Amino acid sequence: MNDAEPVPWLSDDEQRSWRAFVRLHLKLSARLAADLQSHSGLSAADFEVLVALTDVPEGRVRFQDLAKEIDWEQSRLSHQIRRMIKRDLVTREECAEDGRGAYVAISAHGRAVIEAAAPKHVVAVRRLVVDALTPEEFAELGRLSAKLTDRIEREP
Amino acid sequence: MNDAEPVPWLSDDEQRSWRAFVRLHLKLSARLAADLQSHSGLSAADFEVLVALTDVPEGRVRFQDLAKEIDWEQSRLSHQIRRMIKRDLVTREECAEDGRGAYVAISAHGRAVIEAAAPKHVVAVRRLVVDALTPEEFAELGRLSAKLTDRIEREP
DNA sequence: CGGAGATCCATGACGCGTCAACTAGAGATA
DNA sequence: TATCTCTAGTTGACGCGTCATGGATCTCCG
């Protein structure tokens, strides 16, 4: 009866905010993924890889570098690229300078697909998020996100 | 050269906000899942199911109702419960009133696990999110989240 | 040179999630 | 009752992601 609560549960308001936040991320990622899939036949993972590949002028990058760029584990990338090769979105190229290494290169088909997909994705993001808030609100959302990410990365 | 951009790309600021938001959700969900796994041996899916089961006094619910409660597809729940039964977190019980139906019931072990896990999870959420912002900021995050979720659910 | 250790990538096992197909029982109707 | 349809839940295939392991090659140092 004495002693402060050993576990500081969330207040009702906090609970509501937290739930809303979690729910948003579930709904939004599901929705964007579904749009991407139905409009362009791409998964979020496909999309991320293809965007990263178009960001580099040569259209090909070493596995390592790509993994770092998009912050993926190396084996995740390896699995993903295997699947994408089967659909001719990317190709794998040997690396002359390093016998262990390899390049991932975007294919012509992959380029066509991402060029069609990207604008649709942007439109969806705008419609569902950016334009759903005032510019001030959206900026604030960005600021709070950055603040939290910062905290998370500083944590033990 | 004329004609407005057919695709309204994000401005640099918008891009930054959007990226920060996406990054937050990736980092945060990864972090909370990792904590849950290492502290309690539970996945986020396990946790959600167990919480829903402790929320109901009898500790057992029909598959349908549980699926609706946590907003999951039925087959997702079916797969998840199968995996959880193997670890003795829940049990499956036949339904006398409806021969097709079945109950999911939390096991004694499941109850012990969730009761140990929940406070640790709350502490993590507090540490990583709630207490990382001012109360006003956190409330605003909740408000914006709800506003966006609302928009998403209203969309076609 | 030659061997130790590090680096690069692949793979297999497994959990998670979706979709489509399926089984079995319940309910309605003639 | 016979059948037709709807509902509850299961299952299999497959994509996604992590972890642990493995094999090839590079690097460095004696």
CSV table of C-alpha atoms (C1' of nucleotides) in Angstrom, one decimal:
chain,number,residue,atom,x,y,z
A,1,MET,CA,0.0,0.0,0.0
A,2,ASN,CA,2.9,2.3,0.6
A,3,ASP,CA,6.0,2.1,-1.7
A,4,ALA,CA,5.7,3.8,-5.1
A,5,GLU,CA,4.6,1.6,-7.9
A,6,PRO,CA,7.7,-0.3,-8.9
A,7,VAL,CA,6.5,-0.3,-12.5
A,8,PRO,CA,5.4,3.0,-13.8
A,9,TRP,CA,2.5,2.0,-16.0
A,10,LEU,CA,1.2,4.4,-18.6
A,11,SER,CA,-1.6,6.7,-17.7
A,12,ASP,CA,-4.8,6.4,-19.7
A,13,ASP,CA,-3.8,9.4,-21.8
A,14,GLU,CA,-0.4,8.0,-22.4
A,15,GLN,CA,-1.9,4.6,-23.2
A,16,ARG,CA,-4.1,6.2,-25.8
A,17,SER,CA,-1.2,8.1,-27.4
A,18,TRP,CA,1.0,5.0,-27.4
A,19,ARG,CA,-1.8,2.9,-28.9
A,20,ALA,CA,-2.5,5.4,-31.6
A,21,PHE,CA,1.1,5.6,-32.5
A,22,VAL,CA,1.5,1.9,-32.8
A,23,ARG,CA,-1.7,1.6,-34.7
A,24,LEU,CA,-0.6,4.2,-37.1
A,25,HIS,CA,2.6,2.4,-38.0
A,26,LEU,CA,0.8,-0.9,-38.5
A,27,LYS,CA,-1.9,0.6,-40.7
A,28,LEU,CA,0.4,2.9,-42.6
A,29,SER,CA,3.0,0.3,-43.4
A,30,ALA,CA,0.4,-2.2,-44.4
A,31,ARG,CA,-1.3,0.3,-46.6
A,32,LEU,CA,1.8,1.5,-48.4
A,33,ALA,CA,3.0,-2.0,-48.9
A,34,ALA,CA,-0.4,-3.1,-50.3
A,35,ASP,CA,-0.4,-0.1,-52.7
A,36,LEU,CA,3.1,-0.8,-53.9
A,37,GLN,CA,2.2,-4.4,-54.5
A,38,SER,CA,-0.9,-3.8,-56.3
A,39,HIS,CA,0.3,-0.8,-58.4
A,40,SER,CA,3.7,-2.0,-59.2
A,41,GLY,CA,4.1,-5.6,-58.1
A,42,LEU,CA,6.9,-4.7,-55.7
A,43,SER,CA,7.3,-5.4,-52.0
A,44,ALA,CA,8.7,-2.7,-49.7
A,45,ALA,CA,12.0,-4.6,-49.7
A,46,ASP,CA,12.1,-4.6,-53.5
A,47,PHE,CA,11.4,-0.9,-53.6
A,48,GLU,CA,14.1,0.0,-51.1
A,49,VAL,CA,16.7,-2.0,-53.0
A,50,LEU,CA,15.7,-0.6,-56.4
A,51,VAL,CA,15.7,3.0,-55.1
A,52,ALA,CA,19.1,2.5,-53.7
A,53,LEU,CA,20.4,1.2,-57.0
A,54,THR,CA,19.0,4.0,-59.0
A,55,ASP,CA,20.6,6.4,-56.6
A,56,VAL,CA,24.0,5.3,-57.8
A,57,PRO,CA,25.0,6.5,-61.3
A,58,GLU,CA,26.5,3.2,-62.4
A,59,GLY,CA,23.4,1.3,-61.3
A,60,ARG,CA,25.5,-1.3,-59.6
A,61,VAL,CA,27.0,-1.5,-56.1
A,62,ARG,CA,28.9,-4.0,-54.0
A,63,PHE,CA,26.7,-6.1,-51.6
A,64,GLN,CA,28.5,-4.6,-48.6
A,65,ASP,CA,28.0,-1.1,-49.7
A,66,LEU,CA,24.4,-1.6,-50.5
A,67,ALA,CA,23.7,-3.3,-47.2
A,68,LYS,CA,25.3,-0.4,-45.4
A,69,GLU,CA,23.4,2.2,-47.5
A,70,ILE,CA,20.0,0.8,-46.6
A,71,ASP,CA,21.0,-0.4,-43.2
A,72,TRP,CA,20.3,-4.1,-43.7
A,73,GLU,CA,22.1,-7.2,-42.5
A,74,GLN,CA,24.2,-8.7,-45.1
A,75,SER,CA,22.4,-12.0,-45.2
A,76,ARG,CA,19.0,-10.3,-45.5
A,77,LEU,CA,20.3,-8.6,-48.6
A,78,SER,CA,21.7,-11.8,-49.9
A,79,HIS,CA,18.3,-13.5,-49.6
A,80,GLN,CA,16.5,-10.5,-51.1
A,81,ILE,CA,18.7,-10.3,-54.1
A,82,ARG,CA,18.3,-14.0,-54.8
A,83,ARG,CA,14.6,-13.5,-54.9
A,84,MET,CA,14.9,-10.4,-57.1
A,85,ILE,CA,17.2,-12.1,-59.5
A,86,LYS,CA,14.5,-14.7,-60.2
A,87,ARG,CA,12.2,-11.9,-61.2
A,88,ASP,CA,14.8,-10.2,-63.3
A,89,LEU,CA,14.8,-7.0,-61.3
A,90,VAL,CA,18.5,-7.1,-60.6
A,91,THR,CA,21.5,-9.1,-61.6
A,92,ARG,CA,24.5,-10.4,-59.8
A,93,GLU,CA,27.9,-9.6,-61.2
A,94,GLU,CA,31.3,-11.0,-60.2
A,95,CYS,CA,33.8,-8.6,-58.9
A,96,ALA,CA,37.1,-8.5,-60.6
A,97,GLU,CA,39.0,-6.6,-57.9
A,98,ASP,CA,38.0,-8.9,-55.1
A,99,GLY,CA,37.2,-12.6,-55.7
A,100,ARG,CA,35.0,-12.8,-52.7
A,101,GLY,CA,32.9,-9.8,-53.6
A,102,ALA,CA,30.0,-9.3,-56.0
A,103,TYR,CA,28.0,-6.5,-57.4
A,104,VAL,CA,24.3,-6.1,-57.5
A,105,ALA,CA,23.2,-4.3,-60.7
A,106,ILE,CA,19.8,-3.1,-61.6
A,107,SER,CA,18.4,-4.7,-64.8
A,108,ALA,CA,16.7,-2.8,-67.6
A,109,HIS,CA,13.4,-4.3,-66.4
A,110,GLY,CA,14.2,-3.3,-62.8
A,111,ARG,CA,14.8,0.2,-63.9
A,112,ALA,CA,11.5,0.4,-65.9
A,113,VAL,CA,9.6,-1.0,-62.9
A,114,ILE,CA,11.1,1.4,-60.3
A,115,GLU,CA,10.6,4.4,-62.6
A,116,ALA,CA,7.0,3.5,-62.9
A,117,ALA,CA,6.6,2.7,-59.2
A,118,ALA,CA,8.3,5.6,-57.6
A,119,PRO,CA,5.9,8.4,-58.6
A,120,LYS,CA,3.0,6.3,-57.6
A,121,HIS,CA,4.6,5.7,-54.2
A,122,VAL,CA,5.2,9.4,-53.7
A,123,VAL,CA,1.6,10.2,-54.6
A,124,ALA,CA,0.5,7.7,-52.0
A,125,VAL,CA,2.8,9.1,-49.3
A,126,ARG,CA,1.5,12.6,-50.1
A,127,ARG,CA,-2.1,11.5,-50.0
A,128,LEU,CA,-1.9,9.5,-46.9
A,129,VAL,CA,0.5,11.4,-44.8
A,130,VAL,CA,2.0,14.7,-46.0
A,131,ASP,CA,-1.2,16.3,-47.2
A,132,ALA,CA,-3.2,14.8,-44.3
A,133,LEU,CA,-1.5,17.2,-41.9
A,134,THR,CA,-0.7,20.9,-42.0
A,135,PRO,CA,2.8,21.7,-43.0
A,136,GLU,CA,3.5,22.6,-39.4
A,137,GLU,CA,2.1,19.4,-38.1
A,138,PHE,CA,4.1,17.3,-40.6
A,139,ALA,CA,7.3,19.2,-39.7
A,140,GLU,CA,6.6,18.5,-36.0
A,141,LEU,CA,6.1,14.9,-36.7
A,142,GLY,CA,9.5,14.8,-38.4
A,143,ARG,CA,11.1,16.6,-35.5
A,144,LEU,CA,9.6,14.3,-32.9
A,145,SER,CA,10.6,11.3,-35.0
A,146,ALA,CA,14.2,12.4,-35.2
A,147,LYS,CA,14.2,13.2,-31.5
A,148,LEU,CA,13.0,9.7,-30.6
A,149,THR,CA,15.3,7.9,-33.1
A,150,ASP,CA,18.1,9.8,-31.6
A,151,ARG,CA,17.2,8.6,-28.1
A,152,ILE,CA,16.8,5.0,-29.2
A,153,GLU,CA,20.2,5.0,-30.8
A,154,ARG,CA,21.8,6.5,-27.8
A,155,GLU,CA,20.3,3.9,-25.4
A,156,PRO,CA,22.4,1.0,-24.1
B,1,MET,CA,8.9,22.9,-69.7
B,2,ASN,CA,5.5,24.1,-69.0
B,3,ASP,CA,2.8,22.0,-67.3
B,4,ALA,CA,3.1,21.7,-63.6
B,5,GLU,CA,5.0,18.7,-62.3
B,6,PRO,CA,2.6,15.7,-62.9
B,7,VAL,CA,4.2,14.1,-59.8
B,8,PRO,CA,4.4,16.3,-56.7
B,9,TRP,CA,7.7,15.1,-55.2
B,10,LEU,CA,8.5,15.8,-51.6
B,11,SER,CA,10.5,18.9,-50.9
B,12,ASP,CA,13.8,18.5,-49.1
B,13,ASP,CA,12.2,19.3,-45.8
B,14,GLU,CA,9.4,17.0,-46.4
B,15,GLN,CA,11.8,14.3,-47.5
B,16,ARG,CA,13.7,14.7,-44.2
B,17,SER,CA,10.6,14.5,-42.1
B,18,TRP,CA,9.3,11.5,-44.0
B,19,ARG,CA,12.6,9.7,-43.7
B,20,ALA,CA,12.9,10.4,-40.0
B,21,PHE,CA,9.4,9.1,-39.5
B,22,VAL,CA,10.1,5.8,-41.4
B,23,ARG,CA,13.4,5.4,-39.7
B,24,LEU,CA,11.8,5.8,-36.3
B,25,HIS,CA,9.3,3.1,-36.9
B,26,LEU,CA,12.0,0.7,-38.2
B,27,LYS,CA,14.3,1.3,-35.3
B,28,LEU,CA,11.7,1.4,-32.6
B,29,SER,CA,9.9,-1.7,-33.6
B,30,ALA,CA,13.2,-3.6,-34.0
B,31,ARG,CA,14.4,-2.4,-30.6
B,32,LEU,CA,11.2,-3.2,-28.7
B,33,ALA,CA,11.1,-6.6,-30.4
B,34,ALA,CA,14.7,-7.3,-29.5
B,35,ASP,CA,14.1,-6.3,-25.9
B,36,LEU,CA,11.0,-8.4,-25.6
B,37,GLN,CA,12.9,-11.4,-27.1
B,38,SER,CA,15.9,-11.1,-24.9
B,39,HIS,CA,14.1,-10.3,-21.6
B,40,SER,CA,11.2,-12.6,-22.0
B,41,GLY,CA,11.7,-14.9,-24.9
B,42,LEU,CA,8.6,-13.5,-26.6
B,43,SER,CA,8.0,-12.1,-30.1
B,44,ALA,CA,5.8,-9.1,-30.6
B,45,ALA,CA,3.2,-11.5,-31.9
B,46,ASP,CA,3.4,-13.7,-28.8
B,47,PHE,CA,3.1,-10.6,-26.6
B,48,GLU,CA,0.0,-9.3,-28.4
B,49,VAL,CA,-1.8,-12.5,-28.2
B,50,LEU,CA,-1.0,-13.0,-24.5
B,51,VAL,CA,-2.0,-9.5,-23.6
B,52,ALA,CA,-5.3,-10.0,-25.3
B,53,LEU,CA,-5.8,-13.3,-23.5
B,54,THR,CA,-5.1,-11.7,-20.1
B,55,ASP,CA,-7.5,-8.9,-20.8
B,56,VAL,CA,-10.4,-11.4,-20.8
B,57,PRO,CA,-11.4,-12.7,-17.4
B,58,GLU,CA,-11.9,-16.3,-18.4
B,59,GLY,CA,-8.5,-16.4,-20.1
B,60,ARG,CA,-10.0,-18.0,-23.2
B,61,VAL,CA,-11.5,-16.6,-26.3
B,62,ARG,CA,-12.9,-17.9,-29.6
B,63,PHE,CA,-10.5,-17.6,-32.5
B,64,GLN,CA,-12.8,-15.2,-34.3
B,65,ASP,CA,-13.1,-12.9,-31.4
B,66,LEU,CA,-9.5,-12.9,-30.6
B,67,ALA,CA,-8.7,-12.1,-34.3
B,68,LYS,CA,-11.1,-9.2,-34.3
B,69,GLU,CA,-9.8,-8.0,-31.0
B,70,ILE,CA,-6.2,-7.7,-32.2
B,71,ASP,CA,-7.1,-7.0,-35.8
B,72,TRP,CA,-5.4,-10.0,-37.3
B,73,GLU,CA,-6.4,-12.2,-40.2
B,74,GLN,CA,-7.8,-15.4,-39.1
B,75,SER,CA,-5.2,-17.5,-40.7
B,76,ARG,CA,-2.4,-15.5,-39.2
B,77,LEU,CA,-3.9,-16.2,-35.8
B,78,SER,CA,-4.2,-19.9,-36.6
B,79,HIS,CA,-0.5,-20.1,-37.5
B,80,GLN,CA,0.6,-18.1,-34.5
B,81,ILE,CA,-1.5,-20.2,-32.1
B,82,ARG,CA,0.0,-23.4,-33.6
B,83,ARG,CA,3.5,-22.1,-32.8
B,84,MET,CA,2.5,-20.9,-29.4
B,85,ILE,CA,0.9,-24.2,-28.5
B,86,LYS,CA,4.2,-25.9,-29.2
B,87,ARG,CA,5.8,-23.7,-26.6
B,88,ASP,CA,3.0,-24.2,-24.1
B,89,LEU,CA,2.0,-20.6,-24.0
B,90,VAL,CA,-1.6,-21.3,-24.9
B,91,THR,CA,-3.8,-24.2,-25.5
B,92,ARG,CA,-6.5,-25.0,-27.9
B,93,GLU,CA,-9.9,-26.0,-26.6
B,94,GLU,CA,-12.9,-27.5,-28.5
B,95,CYS,CA,-16.0,-25.5,-28.5
B,96,ALA,CA,-19.1,-27.3,-27.2
B,97,GLU,CA,-21.6,-24.8,-28.6
B,98,ASP,CA,-20.2,-24.8,-32.1
B,99,GLY,CA,-18.5,-27.8,-33.6
B,100,ARG,CA,-16.5,-25.7,-36.0
B,101,GLY,CA,-15.3,-23.3,-33.4
B,102,ALA,CA,-12.5,-23.4,-30.9
B,103,TYR,CA,-11.1,-21.5,-28.0
B,104,VAL,CA,-7.6,-20.3,-27.4
B,105,ALA,CA,-6.8,-20.4,-23.7
B,106,ILE,CA,-3.8,-19.0,-21.9
B,107,SER,CA,-1.8,-21.7,-20.1
B,108,ALA,CA,-0.4,-21.3,-16.6
B,109,HIS,CA,3.0,-21.0,-18.1
B,110,GLY,CA,1.8,-18.4,-20.6
B,111,ARG,CA,0.3,-16.4,-17.8
B,112,ALA,CA,3.6,-16.5,-15.8
B,113,VAL,CA,5.5,-15.4,-18.9
B,114,ILE,CA,3.3,-12.5,-19.7
B,115,GLU,CA,3.1,-11.3,-16.2
B,116,ALA,CA,6.9,-11.1,-16.1
B,117,ALA,CA,7.2,-9.7,-19.5
B,118,ALA,CA,4.6,-6.9,-19.4
B,119,PRO,CA,6.2,-4.7,-16.8
B,120,LYS,CA,9.6,-4.9,-18.6
B,121,HIS,CA,7.9,-3.9,-21.8
B,122,VAL,CA,6.2,-1.0,-20.2
B,123,VAL,CA,9.5,0.2,-18.8
B,124,ALA,CA,11.1,-0.1,-22.2
B,125,VAL,CA,8.3,1.9,-23.8
B,126,ARG,CA,8.7,4.6,-21.1
B,127,ARG,CA,12.4,4.8,-21.4
B,128,LEU,CA,12.5,4.8,-25.2
B,129,VAL,CA,9.5,6.9,-26.0
B,130,VAL,CA,7.2,8.4,-23.4
B,131,ASP,CA,10.0,9.8,-21.2
B,132,ALA,CA,12.1,10.8,-24.2
B,133,LEU,CA,9.6,13.6,-25.0
B,134,THR,CA,7.9,16.2,-22.9
B,135,PRO,CA,4.4,15.3,-22.0
B,136,GLU,CA,3.1,17.9,-24.5
B,137,GLU,CA,5.2,16.4,-27.2
B,138,PHE,CA,4.1,12.9,-26.5
B,139,ALA,CA,0.5,14.0,-26.5
B,140,GLU,CA,1.0,15.7,-29.8
B,141,LEU,CA,2.6,12.6,-31.2
B,142,GLY,CA,-0.5,10.7,-30.2
B,143,ARG,CA,-2.8,13.3,-31.6
B,144,LEU,CA,-1.0,13.3,-35.0
B,145,SER,CA,-1.0,9.6,-35.1
B,146,ALA,CA,-4.7,9.4,-34.5
B,147,LYS,CA,-5.3,12.0,-37.2
B,148,LEU,CA,-3.2,10.1,-39.7
B,149,THR,CA,-4.7,6.7,-38.9
B,150,ASP,CA,-8.1,8.3,-39.3
B,151,ARG,CA,-7.2,9.5,-42.7
B,152,ILE,CA,-5.8,6.2,-43.8
B,153,GLU,CA,-8.9,4.4,-42.8
B,154,ARG,CA,-11.1,6.8,-44.6
B,155,GLU,CA,-9.2,6.5,-47.8
B,156,PRO,CA,-10.5,4.3,-50.7
C,1,DC,C1',56.5,-17.8,-48.9
C,2,DG,C1',53.1,-19.7,-45.7
C,3,DG,C1',49.8,-19.8,-42.3
C,4,DA,C1',46.4,-17.1,-39.1
C,5,DG,C1',42.8,-14.4,-39.0
C,6,DA,C1',39.6,-11.3,-41.1
C,7,DT,C1',36.3,-10.2,-44.7
C,8,DC,C1',32.7,-11.2,-48.3
C,9,DC,C1',28.9,-13.5,-49.5
C,10,DA,C1',25.8,-17.8,-49.5
C,11,DT,C1',22.9,-21.0,-47.3
C,12,DG,C1',19.7,-23.6,-44.2
C,13,DA,C1',16.6,-23.5,-40.4
C,14,DC,C1',13.1,-21.3,-38.5
C,15,DG,C1',9.6,-17.7,-37.0
C,16,DC,C1',6.4,-14.4,-39.0
C,17,DG,C1',2.6,-12.9,-42.4
C,18,DT,C1',-0.4,-13.2,-46.6
C,19,DC,C1',-3.1,-15.5,-49.9
C,20,DA,C1',-5.7,-19.2,-51.8
C,21,DA,C1',-7.6,-23.6,-51.2
C,22,DC,C1',-9.8,-26.7,-48.3
C,23,DT,C1',-12.7,-29.3,-44.5
C,24,DA,C1',-16.3,-29.5,-41.4
C,25,DG,C1',-20.1,-28.1,-39.2
C,26,DA,C1',-24.3,-24.6,-38.8
C,27,DG,C1',-28.3,-22.5,-40.6
C,28,DA,C1',-31.9,-21.7,-43.9
C,29,DT,C1',-35.0,-23.1,-47.2
C,30,DA,C1',-37.9,-26.0,-49.8
D,1,DT,C1',-35.1,-34.4,-44.8
D,2,DA,C1',-32.1,-32.9,-48.6
D,3,DT,C1',-29.5,-29.6,-50.1
D,4,DC,C1',-27.4,-25.2,-50.5
D,5,DT,C1',-24.9,-21.6,-48.6
D,6,DC,C1',-22.4,-19.4,-45.1
D,7,DT,C1',-19.1,-19.4,-41.3
D,8,DA,C1',-15.0,-21.3,-38.3
D,9,DG,C1',-10.8,-22.7,-38.5
D,10,DT,C1',-6.8,-25.3,-40.9
D,11,DT,C1',-3.3,-25.9,-44.2
D,12,DG,C1',0.3,-25.3,-47.8
D,13,DA,C1',3.0,-22.4,-50.6
D,14,DC,C1',5.7,-18.6,-50.6
D,15,DG,C1',7.9,-14.0,-49.5
D,16,DC,C1',10.3,-11.7,-45.8
D,17,DG,C1',13.8,-11.4,-41.8
D,18,DT,C1',17.1,-13.2,-38.3
D,19,DC,C1',20.6,-16.2,-36.5
D,20,DA,C1',24.2,-19.4,-36.9
D,21,DT,C1',27.2,-21.7,-40.0
D,22,DG,C1',30.2,-22.4,-43.9
D,23,DG,C1',33.4,-21.7,-47.8
D,24,DA,C1',36.2,-18.8,-50.5
D,25,DT,C1',39.4,-15.2,-50.8
D,26,DC,C1',42.1,-11.5,-49.1
D,27,DT,C1',45.6,-9.5,-45.8
D,28,DC,C1',49.0,-9.3,-42.8
D,29,DC,C1',52.9,-10.7,-40.5
D,30,DG,C1',56.6,-13.9,-39.3
